[in-house]
PDB file of C-alpha atoms in Angstrom:
ATOM      1  CA  UNK A   1       8.644 -27.842  15.813  1.00 48.00           C
ATOM      2  CA  UNK A   2       8.307 -27.023  19.477  1.00 50.00           C
ATOM      3  CA  UNK A   3       4.585 -26.700  20.283  1.00 50.00           C
ATOM      4  CA  UNK A   4       5.208 -24.716  23.475  1.00 47.00           C
ATOM      5  CA  UNK A   5       6.659 -21.833  21.438  1.00 49.00           C
ATOM      6  CA  UNK A   6       3.635 -21.785  19.136  1.00 50.00           C
ATOM      7  CA  UNK A   7       1.283 -21.864  22.116  1.00 54.00           C
ATOM      8  CA  UNK A   8       3.095 -18.994  23.871  1.00 56.00           C
ATOM      9  CA  UNK A   9       2.721 -16.667  20.880  1.00 57.00           C
ATOM     10  CA  UNK A  10      -0.243 -14.398  21.608  1.00 67.00           C
ATOM     11  CA  UNK A  11      -2.951 -14.560  18.973  1.00 78.00           C
ATOM     12  CA  UNK A  12      -4.489 -11.287  17.815  1.00 77.00           C
ATOM     13  CA  UNK A  13      -8.082 -10.774  18.822  1.00 92.00           C
ATOM     14  CA  UNK A  14     -10.613 -11.724  16.187  1.00 95.00           C
ATOM     15  CA  UNK A  15     -12.439  -8.406  16.663  1.00 96.00           C
ATOM     16  CA  UNK A  16      -9.257  -6.402  16.049  1.00 97.00           C
ATOM     17  CA  UNK A  17      -8.446  -8.415  12.944  1.00 96.00           C
ATOM     18  CA  UNK A  18     -11.973  -7.849  11.586  1.00 97.00           C
ATOM     19  CA  UNK A  19     -11.785  -4.130  12.389  1.00 98.00           C
ATOM     20  CA  UNK A  20      -8.446  -3.894  10.585  1.00 98.00           C
ATOM     21  CA  UNK A  21      -9.807  -5.662   7.497  1.00 98.00           C
ATOM     22  CA  UNK A  22     -12.850  -3.359   7.446  1.00 98.00           C
ATOM     23  CA  UNK A  23     -10.582  -0.317   7.762  1.00 98.00           C
ATOM     24  CA  UNK A  24      -8.265  -1.635   5.024  1.00 98.00           C
ATOM     25  CA  UNK A  25     -11.132  -2.314   2.616  1.00 98.00           C
ATOM     26  CA  UNK A  26     -12.855   1.020   3.276  1.00 98.00           C
ATOM     27  CA  UNK A  27      -9.691   3.115   3.058  1.00 98.00           C
ATOM     28  CA  UNK A  28      -8.505   1.211   0.007  1.00 98.00           C
ATOM     29  CA  UNK A  29     -11.814   1.698  -1.773  1.00 98.00           C
ATOM     30  CA  UNK A  30     -11.846   5.399  -1.000  1.00 98.00           C
ATOM     31  CA  UNK A  31      -8.279   5.916  -2.205  1.00 98.00           C
ATOM     32  CA  UNK A  32      -8.758   3.796  -5.328  1.00 98.00           C
ATOM     33  CA  UNK A  33     -11.858   5.770  -6.334  1.00 98.00           C
ATOM     34  CA  UNK A  34     -10.322   9.167  -5.585  1.00 96.00           C
ATOM     35  CA  UNK A  35      -7.049   8.221  -7.267  1.00 96.00           C
ATOM     36  CA  UNK A  36      -8.668   6.892 -10.431  1.00 97.00           C
ATOM     37  CA  UNK A  37     -10.760  10.049 -10.625  1.00 96.00           C
ATOM     38  CA  UNK A  38      -7.638  12.230 -10.390  1.00 95.00           C
ATOM     39  CA  UNK A  39      -5.807  10.094 -12.948  1.00 97.00           C
ATOM     40  CA  UNK A  40      -8.508   9.704 -15.576  1.00 97.00           C
ATOM     41  CA  UNK A  41     -10.754  12.764 -15.575  1.00 96.00           C
ATOM     42  CA  UNK A  42      -9.780  15.811 -17.618  1.00 96.00           C
ATOM     43  CA  UNK A  43      -8.323  18.623 -15.512  1.00 95.00           C
ATOM     44  CA  UNK A  44     -11.171  20.912 -16.601  1.00 94.00           C
ATOM     45  CA  UNK A  45     -13.722  18.484 -15.144  1.00 95.00           C
ATOM     46  CA  UNK A  46     -11.696  18.013 -11.954  1.00 94.00           C
ATOM     47  CA  UNK A  47     -11.468  21.780 -11.517  1.00 92.00           C
ATOM     48  CA  UNK A  48     -15.211  21.890 -10.883  1.00 92.00           C
ATOM     49  CA  UNK A  49     -14.802  19.847  -7.682  1.00 87.00           C
ATOM     50  CA  UNK A  50     -11.102  20.251  -6.859  1.00 84.00           C
ATOM     51  CA  UNK A  51     -10.560  24.010  -6.926  1.00 81.00           C
ATOM     52  CA  UNK A  52      -6.762  23.855  -7.201  1.00 85.00           C
ATOM     53  CA  UNK A  53      -6.624  21.226  -9.965  1.00 92.00           C
ATOM     54  CA  UNK A  54      -6.277  23.787 -12.763  1.00 92.00           C
ATOM     55  CA  UNK A  55      -3.397  25.497 -10.940  1.00 91.00           C
ATOM     56  CA  UNK A  56      -1.320  22.313 -10.550  1.00 92.00           C
ATOM     57  CA  UNK A  57      -2.388  19.565 -12.974  1.00 95.00           C
ATOM     58  CA  UNK A  58       0.882  17.640 -12.567  1.00 96.00           C
ATOM     59  CA  UNK A  59       0.429  17.524  -8.811  1.00 93.00           C
ATOM     60  CA  UNK A  60      -3.151  16.290  -9.242  1.00 94.00           C
ATOM     61  CA  UNK A  61      -1.977  13.398 -11.432  1.00 96.00           C
ATOM     62  CA  UNK A  62       0.877  12.557  -9.019  1.00 95.00           C
ATOM     63  CA  UNK A  63      -1.521  12.529  -6.063  1.00 93.00           C
ATOM     64  CA  UNK A  64      -3.912  10.333  -8.045  1.00 95.00           C
ATOM     65  CA  UNK A  65      -1.160   7.826  -8.796  1.00 96.00           C
ATOM     66  CA  UNK A  66      -0.047   7.856  -5.147  1.00 95.00           C
ATOM     67  CA  UNK A  67      -3.618   7.247  -4.000  1.00 95.00           C
ATOM     68  CA  UNK A  68      -4.130   4.336  -6.403  1.00 97.00           C
ATOM     69  CA  UNK A  69      -0.856   2.708  -5.375  1.00 97.00           C
ATOM     70  CA  UNK A  70      -1.657   3.242  -1.695  1.00 97.00           C
ATOM     71  CA  UNK A  71      -5.118   1.727  -2.140  1.00 98.00           C
ATOM     72  CA  UNK A  72      -3.641  -1.317  -3.859  1.00 98.00           C
ATOM     73  CA  UNK A  73      -0.954  -1.611  -1.179  1.00 98.00           C
ATOM     74  CA  UNK A  74      -3.527  -1.648   1.619  1.00 98.00           C
ATOM     75  CA  UNK A  75      -5.142  -4.817   0.275  1.00 98.00           C
ATOM     76  CA  UNK A  76      -3.177  -6.799  -2.274  1.00 98.00           C
ATOM     77  CA  UNK A  77      -0.136  -7.862  -0.187  1.00 98.00           C
ATOM     78  CA  UNK A  78      -2.371  -8.833   2.734  1.00 97.00           C
ATOM     79  CA  UNK A  79      -4.901 -10.699   0.596  1.00 97.00           C
ATOM     80  CA  UNK A  80      -2.271 -12.622  -1.346  1.00 97.00           C
ATOM     81  CA  UNK A  81      -0.026 -12.967   1.720  1.00 97.00           C
ATOM     82  CA  UNK A  82       2.946 -12.123  -0.499  1.00 96.00           C
ATOM     83  CA  UNK A  83       5.140  -9.600   1.313  1.00 97.00           C
ATOM     84  CA  UNK A  84       2.253  -8.651   3.658  1.00 97.00           C
ATOM     85  CA  UNK A  85       4.536  -6.209   5.488  1.00 97.00           C
ATOM     86  CA  UNK A  86       3.855  -3.907   2.523  1.00 98.00           C
ATOM     87  CA  UNK A  87       0.300  -3.381   3.830  1.00 98.00           C
ATOM     88  CA  UNK A  88       1.276  -1.422   6.966  1.00 98.00           C
ATOM     89  CA  UNK A  89       3.971   0.336   4.947  1.00 98.00           C
ATOM     90  CA  UNK A  90       1.259   1.465   2.514  1.00 98.00           C
ATOM     91  CA  UNK A  91      -0.783   2.665   5.497  1.00 98.00           C
ATOM     92  CA  UNK A  92       2.187   4.754   6.674  1.00 98.00           C
ATOM     93  CA  UNK A  93       2.485   6.195   3.163  1.00 96.00           C
ATOM     94  CA  UNK A  94      -1.195   7.151   3.193  1.00 97.00           C
ATOM     95  CA  UNK A  95      -0.758   8.721   6.638  1.00 98.00           C
ATOM     96  CA  UNK A  96       2.074  10.851   5.220  1.00 96.00           C
ATOM     97  CA  UNK A  97      -0.117  11.865   2.264  1.00 94.00           C
ATOM     98  CA  UNK A  98      -2.836  12.900   4.722  1.00 97.00           C
ATOM     99  CA  UNK A  99      -0.381  14.960   6.794  1.00 97.00           C
ATOM    100  CA  UNK A 100       0.710  16.790   3.652  1.00 95.00           C
ATOM    101  CA  UNK A 101      -2.915  17.248   2.584  1.00 94.00           C
ATOM    102  CA  UNK A 102      -3.797  18.710   5.999  1.00 97.00           C
ATOM    103  CA  UNK A 103      -1.005  21.255   5.655  1.00 97.00           C
ATOM    104  CA  UNK A 104      -1.997  22.161   2.114  1.00 92.00           C
ATOM    105  CA  UNK A 105      -5.710  22.502   2.860  1.00 92.00           C
ATOM    106  CA  UNK A 106      -4.949  24.395   6.061  1.00 96.00           C
ATOM    107  CA  UNK A 107      -2.889  26.941   4.115  1.00 95.00           C
ATOM    108  CA  UNK A 108      -5.826  27.372   1.734  1.00 92.00           C
ATOM    109  CA  UNK A 109      -8.320  27.802   4.604  1.00 94.00           C
ATOM    110  CA  UNK A 110     -10.201  24.622   3.640  1.00 92.00           C
ATOM    111  CA  UNK A 111     -10.768  23.458   7.201  1.00 95.00           C
ATOM    112  CA  UNK A 112     -13.520  20.980   6.311  1.00 94.00           C
ATOM    113  CA  UNK A 113     -10.986  19.129   4.200  1.00 94.00           C
ATOM    114  CA  UNK A 114      -8.473  19.245   7.057  1.00 97.00           C
ATOM    115  CA  UNK A 115     -10.968  17.494   9.366  1.00 97.00           C
ATOM    116  CA  UNK A 116     -11.629  14.786   6.761  1.00 97.00           C
ATOM    117  CA  UNK A 117      -7.883  14.354   6.149  1.00 98.00           C
ATOM    118  CA  UNK A 118      -7.363  14.038   9.912  1.00 98.00           C
ATOM    119  CA  UNK A 119      -9.961  11.266  10.046  1.00 98.00           C
ATOM    120  CA  UNK A 120      -8.297   9.412   7.154  1.00 98.00           C
ATOM    121  CA  UNK A 121      -4.914   9.921   8.836  1.00 98.00           C
ATOM    122  CA  UNK A 122      -6.298   8.257  11.968  1.00 98.00           C
ATOM    123  CA  UNK A 123      -7.623   5.269  10.011  1.00 98.00           C
ATOM    124  CA  UNK A 124      -4.275   4.848   8.235  1.00 98.00           C
ATOM    125  CA  UNK A 125      -2.364   5.030  11.542  1.00 98.00           C
ATOM    126  CA  UNK A 126      -4.756   2.450  13.034  1.00 98.00           C
ATOM    127  CA  UNK A 127      -4.037   0.076  10.129  1.00 98.00           C
ATOM    128  CA  UNK A 128      -0.278   0.623  10.356  1.00 98.00           C
ATOM    129  CA  UNK A 129      -0.260   0.115  14.138  1.00 98.00           C
ATOM    130  CA  UNK A 130      -2.478  -2.955  13.960  1.00 98.00           C
ATOM    131  CA  UNK A 131      -0.689  -4.670  11.089  1.00 97.00           C
ATOM    132  CA  UNK A 132       2.804  -3.870  12.377  1.00 97.00           C
ATOM    133  CA  UNK A 133       2.215  -4.820  16.021  1.00 96.00           C
ATOM    134  CA  UNK A 134      -1.077  -6.415  17.084  1.00 96.00           C
ATOM    135  CA  UNK A 135      -2.340  -8.432  14.110  1.00 96.00           C
ATOM    136  CA  UNK A 136       0.357  -8.797  11.464  1.00 96.00           C
ATOM    137  CA  UNK A 137      -0.453 -10.972   8.485  1.00 96.00           C
ATOM    138  CA  UNK A 138       1.820 -13.963   8.106  1.00 94.00           C
ATOM    139  CA  UNK A 139       3.430 -14.423   4.705  1.00 96.00           C
ATOM    140  CA  UNK A 140       2.545 -17.427   2.629  1.00 92.00           C
ATOM    141  CA  UNK A 141       5.152 -20.116   3.070  1.00 81.00           C
TER     142      UNK A 141
END
């Protein structure tokens, strides 16, 4: 192997890598908790905190499944270093979910939720950008 090629490859900053891992863990934890709640709690119980749950129970369960899968995708491929490109892809998927959630909550006049969704969108975009371009995780060889 040519050592000059390895030396010319820029290394991601340690601070950026740490920030990305913190963002991945936090966003994953949030989505895993929210997703499991939407998947496992009875619709009647969810309706107390999620006003629209009773109107669209199938959508609630689908969103819960999407959130759980997204939360797993943010961590598992990167931790195991098996197909780690799936981590930024999961972050893009979560960003799309947040865009859709912003539109839905905006139509319902739930602007506090829109602000929170915008924040989560930003975190997901940060992870996607960082893991696609600045600090990708190398696959296990």
